[in-house]
Amino acid sequence: MKIINIFKKLILFILLGLITVVLSTDTIVKTGYSSESDPEAYFQQKKKKSKRKTLRKSTRSSLKRSRLPSRRGSQRRPYGRWISRPPTGYRSMSYRGRNYYYHRGLYYRSGPYGYVVVSGPIGYRIRTLPLGYYRIYVRNRPYYYYHGSYYIYDQDEEVYEVVEPPMGTEISELPEGYETLYLDDISYYYYDGIYYEYDSDRDVYKVTDPPEGLLLEELPFGAESVEVDEGELFFYKGVYYMPVEIEGVTYYEVVKY
C-alpha cells in the first residue's frame, strides 16, 4: 500500500513539472524574450512598447493645440444644443422682432432643429432674477450673472436688464456648453458671442476681446449677414466673422473690420 501511495505522488510530481514547462514556454513565445533567457533583449522590447504609447499621447496633445475649435461636454440644456420643445411652464416673449421662450433663467429660440439655449437678448428686462444667480462687481458696479447672461439693476424701473459684460468681467465657472478655442497655443473659451480667458493666478475666467484669426465651427445663432467690399461677413455682439474653408470644412474666422 505504501508503494502505491509513493507511486501516485511520483506521477503527480511529474505532471506538475510538465505543466510548468509548458507555461514558461508559452510566455517566451508571446513576449519574444523572457527576463531569464535574455534580460537585455527583454527590457529593450519593454522600452520600445512604452515609447510607442508616449508617441500616441503626444500626437493627441499636438492636435489639441491646433486652431480648430473643440466643444466640451456639458450637462443640462447647454447653449448650442437643440431640444424638441421648450420645458413645461415656459413663457413666450417677443423682443426686437425675435421670438424667445423663457424658463427658469434660461432663454430659448426656435430654429431649424427645434429649440436652442441662448444667452439673454441685450436690453431685455425681467422683474425677478432667476434662482441661483450671483452678484459680481466690475469697477465697483454690481452686475448679476446667471448661465451666460449678465444683468444690471435699474432702480427707477425696478427691473433687471440684460447687458453685454464689460471687458475684464470675472466669473468663477464657465456656463454649460462653452467651447474651447485655440490660437497660438493660447486657450480661449467661447459662449454665445462672449469670449473668456483663464487667469490661473486668480482662478477665474475673464471676458476678453477675441483675437483676429480665431475659428468657430458654427456661426452664433442670430448672427446677421453684412455685405462689404470683400464679400459677405457676419456680425454678432460686436464681432465680425468671415467664412473660410479648411480641408473642405467651412469655419468662421474672427476678423477686424
C-alpha atoms as a PDB file:
ATOM      1  CA  MET A   1       0.000   0.000   0.000  1.00  0.00           C
ATOM      2  CA  LYS A   2       2.856   2.369   0.826  1.00  0.00           C
ATOM      3  CA  ILE A   3       4.449   1.590  -2.541  1.00  0.00           C
ATOM      4  CA  ILE A   4       1.203   2.540  -4.356  1.00  0.00           C
ATOM      5  CA  ASN A   5       0.967   5.881  -2.496  1.00  0.00           C
ATOM      6  CA  ILE A   6       4.593   6.682  -3.313  1.00  0.00           C
ATOM      7  CA  PHE A   7       3.972   5.838  -6.981  1.00  0.00           C
ATOM      8  CA  LYS A   8       0.902   8.140  -7.088  1.00  0.00           C
ATOM      9  CA  LYS A   9       2.881  11.049  -5.605  1.00  0.00           C
ATOM     10  CA  LEU A  10       5.669  10.483  -8.127  1.00  0.00           C
ATOM     11  CA  ILE A  11       3.222  10.628 -11.062  1.00  0.00           C
ATOM     12  CA  LEU A  12       1.640  13.830  -9.644  1.00  0.00           C
ATOM     13  CA  PHE A  13       5.067  15.461  -9.285  1.00  0.00           C
ATOM     14  CA  ILE A  14       5.971  14.599 -12.901  1.00  0.00           C
ATOM     15  CA  LEU A  15       2.667  16.050 -14.189  1.00  0.00           C
ATOM     16  CA  LEU A  16       3.174  19.335 -12.286  1.00  0.00           C
ATOM     17  CA  GLY A  17       6.649  19.631 -13.745  1.00  0.00           C
ATOM     18  CA  LEU A  18       5.353  19.182 -17.297  1.00  0.00           C
ATOM     19  CA  ILE A  19       2.676  21.868 -16.779  1.00  0.00           C
ATOM     20  CA  THR A  20       5.297  24.340 -15.508  1.00  0.00           C
ATOM     21  CA  VAL A  21       7.491  23.759 -18.565  1.00  0.00           C
ATOM     22  CA  VAL A  22       4.550  24.337 -20.954  1.00  0.00           C
ATOM     23  CA  LEU A  23       3.534  27.589 -19.255  1.00  0.00           C
ATOM     24  CA  SER A  24       7.063  29.025 -19.272  1.00  0.00           C
ATOM     25  CA  THR A  25       7.466  28.126 -22.963  1.00  0.00           C
ATOM     26  CA  ASP A  26       4.186  29.895 -23.796  1.00  0.00           C
ATOM     27  CA  THR A  27       5.398  33.040 -22.018  1.00  0.00           C
ATOM     28  CA  ILE A  28       8.594  33.096 -24.056  1.00  0.00           C
ATOM     29  CA  VAL A  29       6.680  32.659 -27.330  1.00  0.00           C
ATOM     30  CA  LYS A  30       4.269  35.519 -26.541  1.00  0.00           C
ATOM     31  CA  THR A  31       6.854  38.085 -25.453  1.00  0.00           C
ATOM     32  CA  GLY A  32       9.634  37.040 -27.775  1.00  0.00           C
ATOM     33  CA  TYR A  33      12.070  37.097 -24.862  1.00  0.00           C
ATOM     34  CA  SER A  34      11.948  36.199 -21.203  1.00  0.00           C
ATOM     35  CA  SER A  35      13.684  38.080 -18.436  1.00  0.00           C
ATOM     36  CA  GLU A  36      15.714  34.961 -17.646  1.00  0.00           C
ATOM     37  CA  SER A  37      16.756  33.795 -21.152  1.00  0.00           C
ATOM     38  CA  ASP A  38      17.860  37.210 -22.474  1.00  0.00           C
ATOM     39  CA  PRO A  39      17.429  40.043 -19.935  1.00  0.00           C
ATOM     40  CA  GLU A  40      18.858  42.805 -22.172  1.00  0.00           C
ATOM     41  CA  ALA A  41      16.622  41.983 -25.160  1.00  0.00           C
ATOM     42  CA  TYR A  42      13.611  41.630 -22.869  1.00  0.00           C
ATOM     43  CA  PHE A  43      13.979  45.113 -21.352  1.00  0.00           C
ATOM     44  CA  GLN A  44      14.746  46.712 -24.744  1.00  0.00           C
ATOM     45  CA  GLN A  45      11.437  45.360 -26.014  1.00  0.00           C
ATOM     46  CA  LYS A  46       9.643  46.801 -22.953  1.00  0.00           C
ATOM     47  CA  LYS A  47      11.185  50.208 -23.682  1.00  0.00           C
ATOM     48  CA  LYS A  48      10.013  50.138 -27.303  1.00  0.00           C
ATOM     49  CA  LYS A  49       6.430  49.448 -26.206  1.00  0.00           C
ATOM     50  CA  SER A  50       6.473  52.325 -23.721  1.00  0.00           C
ATOM     51  CA  LYS A  51       7.855  54.694 -26.396  1.00  0.00           C
ATOM     52  CA  ARG A  52       5.025  53.839 -28.781  1.00  0.00           C
ATOM     53  CA  LYS A  53       2.477  54.698 -26.090  1.00  0.00           C
ATOM     54  CA  THR A  54       4.175  58.059 -25.403  1.00  0.00           C
ATOM     55  CA  LEU A  55       4.156  58.984 -29.098  1.00  0.00           C
ATOM     56  CA  ARG A  56       0.404  58.400 -29.364  1.00  0.00           C
ATOM     57  CA  LYS A  57      -0.213  60.650 -26.382  1.00  0.00           C
ATOM     58  CA  SER A  58       1.996  63.445 -27.735  1.00  0.00           C
ATOM     59  CA  THR A  59       0.173  63.312 -31.084  1.00  0.00           C
ATOM     60  CA  ARG A  60      -3.163  63.878 -29.389  1.00  0.00           C
ATOM     61  CA  SER A  61      -1.666  66.729 -27.390  1.00  0.00           C
ATOM     62  CA  SER A  62      -0.393  68.472 -30.535  1.00  0.00           C
ATOM     63  CA  LEU A  63      -3.808  68.168 -32.213  1.00  0.00           C
ATOM     64  CA  LYS A  64      -5.414  69.725 -29.153  1.00  0.00           C
ATOM     65  CA  ARG A  65      -3.343  72.856 -29.667  1.00  0.00           C
ATOM     66  CA  SER A  66      -4.495  73.405 -33.241  1.00  0.00           C
ATOM     67  CA  ARG A  67      -6.707  76.302 -34.312  1.00  0.00           C
ATOM     68  CA  LEU A  68      -9.753  74.113 -34.670  1.00  0.00           C
ATOM     69  CA  PRO A  69     -12.456  74.520 -32.010  1.00  0.00           C
ATOM     70  CA  SER A  70     -13.437  71.799 -29.565  1.00  0.00           C
ATOM     71  CA  ARG A  71     -16.878  71.561 -27.974  1.00  0.00           C
ATOM     72  CA  ARG A  72     -16.791  70.394 -24.376  1.00  0.00           C
ATOM     73  CA  GLY A  73     -19.246  68.015 -22.822  1.00  0.00           C
ATOM     74  CA  SER A  74     -21.873  69.676 -20.712  1.00  0.00           C
ATOM     75  CA  GLN A  75     -24.867  68.908 -18.571  1.00  0.00           C
ATOM     76  CA  ARG A  76     -28.449  70.131 -18.772  1.00  0.00           C
ATOM     77  CA  ARG A  77     -29.718  72.101 -21.799  1.00  0.00           C
ATOM     78  CA  PRO A  78     -26.412  73.833 -22.629  1.00  0.00           C
ATOM     79  CA  TYR A  79     -26.025  76.625 -25.126  1.00  0.00           C
ATOM     80  CA  GLY A  80     -25.915  75.297 -28.661  1.00  0.00           C
ATOM     81  CA  ARG A  81     -27.786  72.039 -28.003  1.00  0.00           C
ATOM     82  CA  TRP A  82     -31.095  71.579 -29.735  1.00  0.00           C
ATOM     83  CA  ILE A  83     -34.167  70.181 -27.992  1.00  0.00           C
ATOM     84  CA  SER A  84     -37.542  69.256 -29.474  1.00  0.00           C
ATOM     85  CA  ARG A  85     -39.538  71.781 -27.409  1.00  0.00           C
ATOM     86  CA  PRO A  86     -39.095  74.185 -24.502  1.00  0.00           C
ATOM     87  CA  PRO A  87     -39.575  72.858 -20.954  1.00  0.00           C
ATOM     88  CA  THR A  88     -43.050  72.750 -19.487  1.00  0.00           C
ATOM     89  CA  GLY A  89     -44.036  76.074 -17.937  1.00  0.00           C
ATOM     90  CA  TYR A  90     -42.036  78.312 -20.300  1.00  0.00           C
ATOM     91  CA  ARG A  91     -43.080  81.896 -21.035  1.00  0.00           C
ATOM     92  CA  SER A  92     -43.059  83.049 -24.663  1.00  0.00           C
ATOM     93  CA  MET A  93     -41.968  86.591 -25.472  1.00  0.00           C
ATOM     94  CA  SER A  94     -41.107  88.744 -28.481  1.00  0.00           C
ATOM     95  CA  TYR A  95     -38.212  91.165 -28.392  1.00  0.00           C
ATOM     96  CA  ARG A  96     -36.947  93.312 -31.270  1.00  0.00           C
ATOM     97  CA  GLY A  97     -38.732  91.176 -33.821  1.00  0.00           C
ATOM     98  CA  ARG A  98     -37.464  87.863 -32.483  1.00  0.00           C
ATOM     99  CA  ASN A  99     -39.346  85.234 -30.504  1.00  0.00           C
ATOM    100  CA  TYR A 100     -37.862  83.809 -27.321  1.00  0.00           C
ATOM    101  CA  TYR A 101     -39.018  81.303 -24.738  1.00  0.00           C
ATOM    102  CA  TYR A 102     -38.012  81.868 -21.132  1.00  0.00           C
ATOM    103  CA  HIS A 103     -37.931  79.254 -18.393  1.00  0.00           C
ATOM    104  CA  ARG A 104     -36.195  79.494 -15.008  1.00  0.00           C
ATOM    105  CA  GLY A 105     -33.467  81.838 -16.130  1.00  0.00           C
ATOM    106  CA  LEU A 106     -32.767  80.182 -19.496  1.00  0.00           C
ATOM    107  CA  TYR A 107     -33.635  81.674 -22.872  1.00  0.00           C
ATOM    108  CA  TYR A 108     -34.618  79.544 -25.884  1.00  0.00           C
ATOM    109  CA  ARG A 109     -35.022  80.339 -29.554  1.00  0.00           C
ATOM    110  CA  SER A 110     -36.666  78.263 -32.255  1.00  0.00           C
ATOM    111  CA  GLY A 111     -34.669  77.188 -35.285  1.00  0.00           C
ATOM    112  CA  PRO A 112     -34.305  74.519 -37.958  1.00  0.00           C
ATOM    113  CA  TYR A 113     -33.651  71.707 -35.476  1.00  0.00           C
ATOM    114  CA  GLY A 114     -36.079  72.620 -32.698  1.00  0.00           C
ATOM    115  CA  TYR A 115     -35.210  74.945 -29.817  1.00  0.00           C
ATOM    116  CA  VAL A 116     -31.770  76.039 -28.657  1.00  0.00           C
ATOM    117  CA  VAL A 117     -30.497  77.675 -25.459  1.00  0.00           C
ATOM    118  CA  VAL A 118     -29.017  81.154 -25.950  1.00  0.00           C
ATOM    119  CA  SER A 119     -27.951  83.945 -23.640  1.00  0.00           C
ATOM    120  CA  GLY A 120     -30.476  86.658 -22.866  1.00  0.00           C
ATOM    121  CA  PRO A 121     -31.122  89.251 -25.606  1.00  0.00           C
ATOM    122  CA  ILE A 122     -29.344  92.530 -24.888  1.00  0.00           C
ATOM    123  CA  GLY A 123     -31.768  95.100 -23.474  1.00  0.00           C
ATOM    124  CA  TYR A 124     -34.431  92.634 -22.364  1.00  0.00           C
ATOM    125  CA  ARG A 125     -35.783  93.225 -18.859  1.00  0.00           C
ATOM    126  CA  ILE A 126     -37.089  90.925 -16.156  1.00  0.00           C
ATOM    127  CA  ARG A 127     -38.639  91.702 -12.791  1.00  0.00           C
ATOM    128  CA  THR A 128     -37.021  88.907 -10.798  1.00  0.00           C
ATOM    129  CA  LEU A 129     -33.608  87.305 -11.139  1.00  0.00           C
ATOM    130  CA  PRO A 130     -33.535  83.513 -11.567  1.00  0.00           C
ATOM    131  CA  LEU A 131     -32.792  81.346  -8.565  1.00  0.00           C
ATOM    132  CA  GLY A 132     -29.066  80.634  -8.372  1.00  0.00           C
ATOM    133  CA  TYR A 133     -27.734  83.935  -9.789  1.00  0.00           C
ATOM    134  CA  TYR A 134     -24.715  85.559  -8.234  1.00  0.00           C
ATOM    135  CA  ARG A 135     -23.516  89.126  -7.978  1.00  0.00           C
ATOM    136  CA  ILE A 136     -20.183  90.307  -9.354  1.00  0.00           C
ATOM    137  CA  TYR A 137     -18.539  93.726  -9.338  1.00  0.00           C
ATOM    138  CA  VAL A 138     -16.785  95.366 -12.260  1.00  0.00           C
ATOM    139  CA  ARG A 139     -15.093  98.679 -11.457  1.00  0.00           C
ATOM    140  CA  ASN A 140     -17.281  98.949  -8.335  1.00  0.00           C
ATOM    141  CA  ARG A 141     -20.516  98.467 -10.273  1.00  0.00           C
ATOM    142  CA  PRO A 142     -22.704  95.463  -9.448  1.00  0.00           C
ATOM    143  CA  TYR A 143     -23.683  93.011 -12.175  1.00  0.00           C
ATOM    144  CA  TYR A 144     -25.859  89.936 -11.828  1.00  0.00           C
ATOM    145  CA  TYR A 145     -24.916  86.749 -13.613  1.00  0.00           C
ATOM    146  CA  TYR A 146     -26.762  83.565 -14.443  1.00  0.00           C
ATOM    147  CA  HIS A 147     -25.872  80.883 -17.017  1.00  0.00           C
ATOM    148  CA  GLY A 148     -24.112  83.120 -19.538  1.00  0.00           C
ATOM    149  CA  SER A 149     -26.430  86.124 -19.147  1.00  0.00           C
ATOM    150  CA  TYR A 150     -25.451  89.373 -17.405  1.00  0.00           C
ATOM    151  CA  TYR A 151     -27.838  91.892 -15.859  1.00  0.00           C
ATOM    152  CA  ILE A 152     -27.749  95.325 -14.265  1.00  0.00           C
ATOM    153  CA  TYR A 153     -30.428  96.670 -11.958  1.00  0.00           C
ATOM    154  CA  ASP A 154     -32.480  99.703 -12.996  1.00  0.00           C
ATOM    155  CA  GLN A 155     -33.584 101.300  -9.746  1.00  0.00           C
ATOM    156  CA  ASP A 156     -36.040 103.703 -11.400  1.00  0.00           C
ATOM    157  CA  GLU A 157     -37.920 100.940 -13.219  1.00  0.00           C
ATOM    158  CA  GLU A 158     -37.141  98.260 -10.613  1.00  0.00           C
ATOM    159  CA  VAL A 159     -36.158  95.749 -13.280  1.00  0.00           C
ATOM    160  CA  TYR A 160     -33.038  93.795 -14.287  1.00  0.00           C
ATOM    161  CA  GLU A 161     -31.778  94.457 -17.805  1.00  0.00           C
ATOM    162  CA  VAL A 162     -29.661  92.090 -19.914  1.00  0.00           C
ATOM    163  CA  VAL A 163     -26.350  93.716 -20.888  1.00  0.00           C
ATOM    164  CA  GLU A 164     -23.060  92.770 -22.512  1.00  0.00           C
ATOM    165  CA  PRO A 165     -20.369  92.160 -19.884  1.00  0.00           C
ATOM    166  CA  PRO A 166     -17.544  94.714 -19.783  1.00  0.00           C
ATOM    167  CA  MET A 167     -14.037  93.579 -20.714  1.00  0.00           C
ATOM    168  CA  GLY A 168     -12.326  92.063 -17.693  1.00  0.00           C
ATOM    169  CA  THR A 169     -15.518  90.776 -16.062  1.00  0.00           C
ATOM    170  CA  GLU A 170     -14.606  87.757 -13.950  1.00  0.00           C
ATOM    171  CA  ILE A 171     -16.609  84.611 -13.305  1.00  0.00           C
ATOM    172  CA  SER A 172     -15.505  81.567 -11.314  1.00  0.00           C
ATOM    173  CA  GLU A 173     -17.139  78.964 -13.561  1.00  0.00           C
ATOM    174  CA  LEU A 174     -17.902  78.851 -17.286  1.00  0.00           C
ATOM    175  CA  PRO A 175     -21.522  78.334 -18.386  1.00  0.00           C
ATOM    176  CA  GLU A 176     -22.520  74.855 -19.509  1.00  0.00           C
ATOM    177  CA  GLY A 177     -21.990  74.286 -23.209  1.00  0.00           C
ATOM    178  CA  TYR A 178     -18.945  76.516 -23.732  1.00  0.00           C
ATOM    179  CA  GLU A 179     -16.441  75.776 -26.496  1.00  0.00           C
ATOM    180  CA  THR A 180     -12.659  75.709 -26.202  1.00  0.00           C
ATOM    181  CA  LEU A 181     -10.797  77.519 -28.989  1.00  0.00           C
ATOM    182  CA  TYR A 182      -7.037  77.707 -29.626  1.00  0.00           C
ATOM    183  CA  LEU A 183      -4.805  80.257 -31.317  1.00  0.00           C
ATOM    184  CA  ASP A 184      -1.009  80.494 -30.987  1.00  0.00           C
ATOM    185  CA  ASP A 185      -1.068  77.966 -28.123  1.00  0.00           C
ATOM    186  CA  ILE A 186      -3.467  80.169 -26.128  1.00  0.00           C
ATOM    187  CA  SER A 187      -6.816  78.783 -24.974  1.00  0.00           C
ATOM    188  CA  TYR A 188      -9.996  80.825 -25.304  1.00  0.00           C
ATOM    189  CA  TYR A 189     -13.435  79.863 -24.056  1.00  0.00           C
ATOM    190  CA  TYR A 190     -16.495  80.805 -26.045  1.00  0.00           C
ATOM    191  CA  TYR A 191     -20.158  81.029 -25.158  1.00  0.00           C
ATOM    192  CA  ASP A 192     -22.786  82.653 -27.415  1.00  0.00           C
ATOM    193  CA  GLY A 193     -20.660  85.533 -28.693  1.00  0.00           C
ATOM    194  CA  ILE A 194     -18.730  86.083 -25.454  1.00  0.00           C
ATOM    195  CA  TYR A 195     -15.067  85.090 -25.106  1.00  0.00           C
ATOM    196  CA  TYR A 196     -13.129  84.288 -21.956  1.00  0.00           C
ATOM    197  CA  GLU A 197      -9.517  83.683 -20.949  1.00  0.00           C
ATOM    198  CA  TYR A 198      -8.472  81.756 -17.859  1.00  0.00           C
ATOM    199  CA  ASP A 199      -6.466  83.631 -15.195  1.00  0.00           C
ATOM    200  CA  SER A 200      -4.556  80.924 -13.315  1.00  0.00           C
ATOM    201  CA  ASP A 201      -3.307  83.367 -10.663  1.00  0.00           C
ATOM    202  CA  ARG A 202      -6.832  84.260  -9.600  1.00  0.00           C
ATOM    203  CA  ASP A 203      -8.509  81.025 -10.733  1.00  0.00           C
ATOM    204  CA  VAL A 204     -11.176  82.923 -12.680  1.00  0.00           C
ATOM    205  CA  TYR A 205     -12.336  83.346 -16.285  1.00  0.00           C
ATOM    206  CA  LYS A 206     -12.142  86.886 -17.676  1.00  0.00           C
ATOM    207  CA  VAL A 207     -14.197  88.343 -20.512  1.00  0.00           C
ATOM    208  CA  THR A 208     -11.827  89.294 -23.339  1.00  0.00           C
ATOM    209  CA  ASP A 209     -11.779  90.537 -26.933  1.00  0.00           C
ATOM    210  CA  PRO A 210     -11.439  87.626 -29.385  1.00  0.00           C
ATOM    211  CA  PRO A 211      -8.142  87.726 -31.311  1.00  0.00           C
ATOM    212  CA  GLU A 212      -8.194  88.015 -35.077  1.00  0.00           C
ATOM    213  CA  GLY A 213      -7.852  84.587 -36.688  1.00  0.00           C
ATOM    214  CA  LEU A 214      -9.795  82.624 -34.091  1.00  0.00           C
ATOM    215  CA  LEU A 215     -12.062  79.999 -35.687  1.00  0.00           C
ATOM    216  CA  LEU A 216     -15.599  78.875 -34.870  1.00  0.00           C
ATOM    217  CA  GLU A 217     -17.252  75.706 -36.143  1.00  0.00           C
ATOM    218  CA  GLU A 218     -20.641  77.409 -36.371  1.00  0.00           C
ATOM    219  CA  LEU A 219     -21.908  80.956 -36.525  1.00  0.00           C
ATOM    220  CA  PRO A 220     -23.532  82.281 -33.358  1.00  0.00           C
ATOM    221  CA  PHE A 221     -27.267  81.726 -33.589  1.00  0.00           C
ATOM    222  CA  GLY A 222     -28.776  85.035 -34.695  1.00  0.00           C
ATOM    223  CA  ALA A 223     -25.683  86.440 -36.433  1.00  0.00           C
ATOM    224  CA  GLU A 224     -26.581  88.976 -39.117  1.00  0.00           C
ATOM    225  CA  SER A 225     -25.222  88.984 -42.660  1.00  0.00           C
ATOM    226  CA  VAL A 226     -23.263  92.118 -43.636  1.00  0.00           C
ATOM    227  CA  GLU A 227     -22.183  92.957 -47.204  1.00  0.00           C
ATOM    228  CA  VAL A 228     -18.739  94.583 -47.508  1.00  0.00           C
ATOM    229  CA  ASP A 229     -16.365  95.213 -50.401  1.00  0.00           C
ATOM    230  CA  GLU A 230     -14.533  91.959 -49.683  1.00  0.00           C
ATOM    231  CA  GLY A 231     -17.755  89.944 -49.731  1.00  0.00           C
ATOM    232  CA  GLU A 232     -20.123  88.677 -47.020  1.00  0.00           C
ATOM    233  CA  LEU A 233     -19.320  88.901 -43.325  1.00  0.00           C
ATOM    234  CA  PHE A 234     -21.433  88.020 -40.302  1.00  0.00           C
ATOM    235  CA  PHE A 235     -21.880  90.251 -37.259  1.00  0.00           C
ATOM    236  CA  TYR A 236     -22.820  89.262 -33.724  1.00  0.00           C
ATOM    237  CA  LYS A 237     -22.315  91.066 -30.401  1.00  0.00           C
ATOM    238  CA  GLY A 238     -19.708  93.436 -31.755  1.00  0.00           C
ATOM    239  CA  VAL A 239     -17.626  90.802 -33.580  1.00  0.00           C
ATOM    240  CA  TYR A 240     -17.302  90.169 -37.338  1.00  0.00           C
ATOM    241  CA  TYR A 241     -16.873  86.671 -38.762  1.00  0.00           C
ATOM    242  CA  MET A 242     -15.674  85.657 -42.214  1.00  0.00           C
ATOM    243  CA  PRO A 243     -16.425  82.184 -43.673  1.00  0.00           C
ATOM    244  CA  VAL A 244     -13.262  80.275 -44.605  1.00  0.00           C
ATOM    245  CA  GLU A 245     -12.728  76.753 -45.879  1.00  0.00           C
ATOM    246  CA  ILE A 246     -10.100  74.455 -44.370  1.00  0.00           C
ATOM    247  CA  GLU A 247      -9.663  70.948 -45.756  1.00  0.00           C
ATOM    248  CA  GLY A 248     -13.153  71.029 -47.220  1.00  0.00           C
ATOM    249  CA  VAL A 249     -14.812  72.196 -43.985  1.00  0.00           C
ATOM    250  CA  THR A 250     -16.311  75.678 -43.516  1.00  0.00           C
ATOM    251  CA  TYR A 251     -15.280  77.610 -40.404  1.00  0.00           C
ATOM    252  CA  TYR A 252     -15.945  81.191 -39.319  1.00  0.00           C
ATOM    253  CA  GLU A 253     -12.903  83.311 -38.612  1.00  0.00           C
ATOM    254  CA  VAL A 254     -12.849  86.342 -36.322  1.00  0.00           C
ATOM    255  CA  VAL A 255     -11.826  89.391 -38.369  1.00  0.00           C
ATOM    256  CA  LYS A 256     -11.342  93.053 -37.557  1.00  0.00           C
ATOM    257  CA  TYR A 257     -13.453  95.342 -39.670  1.00  0.00           C
END
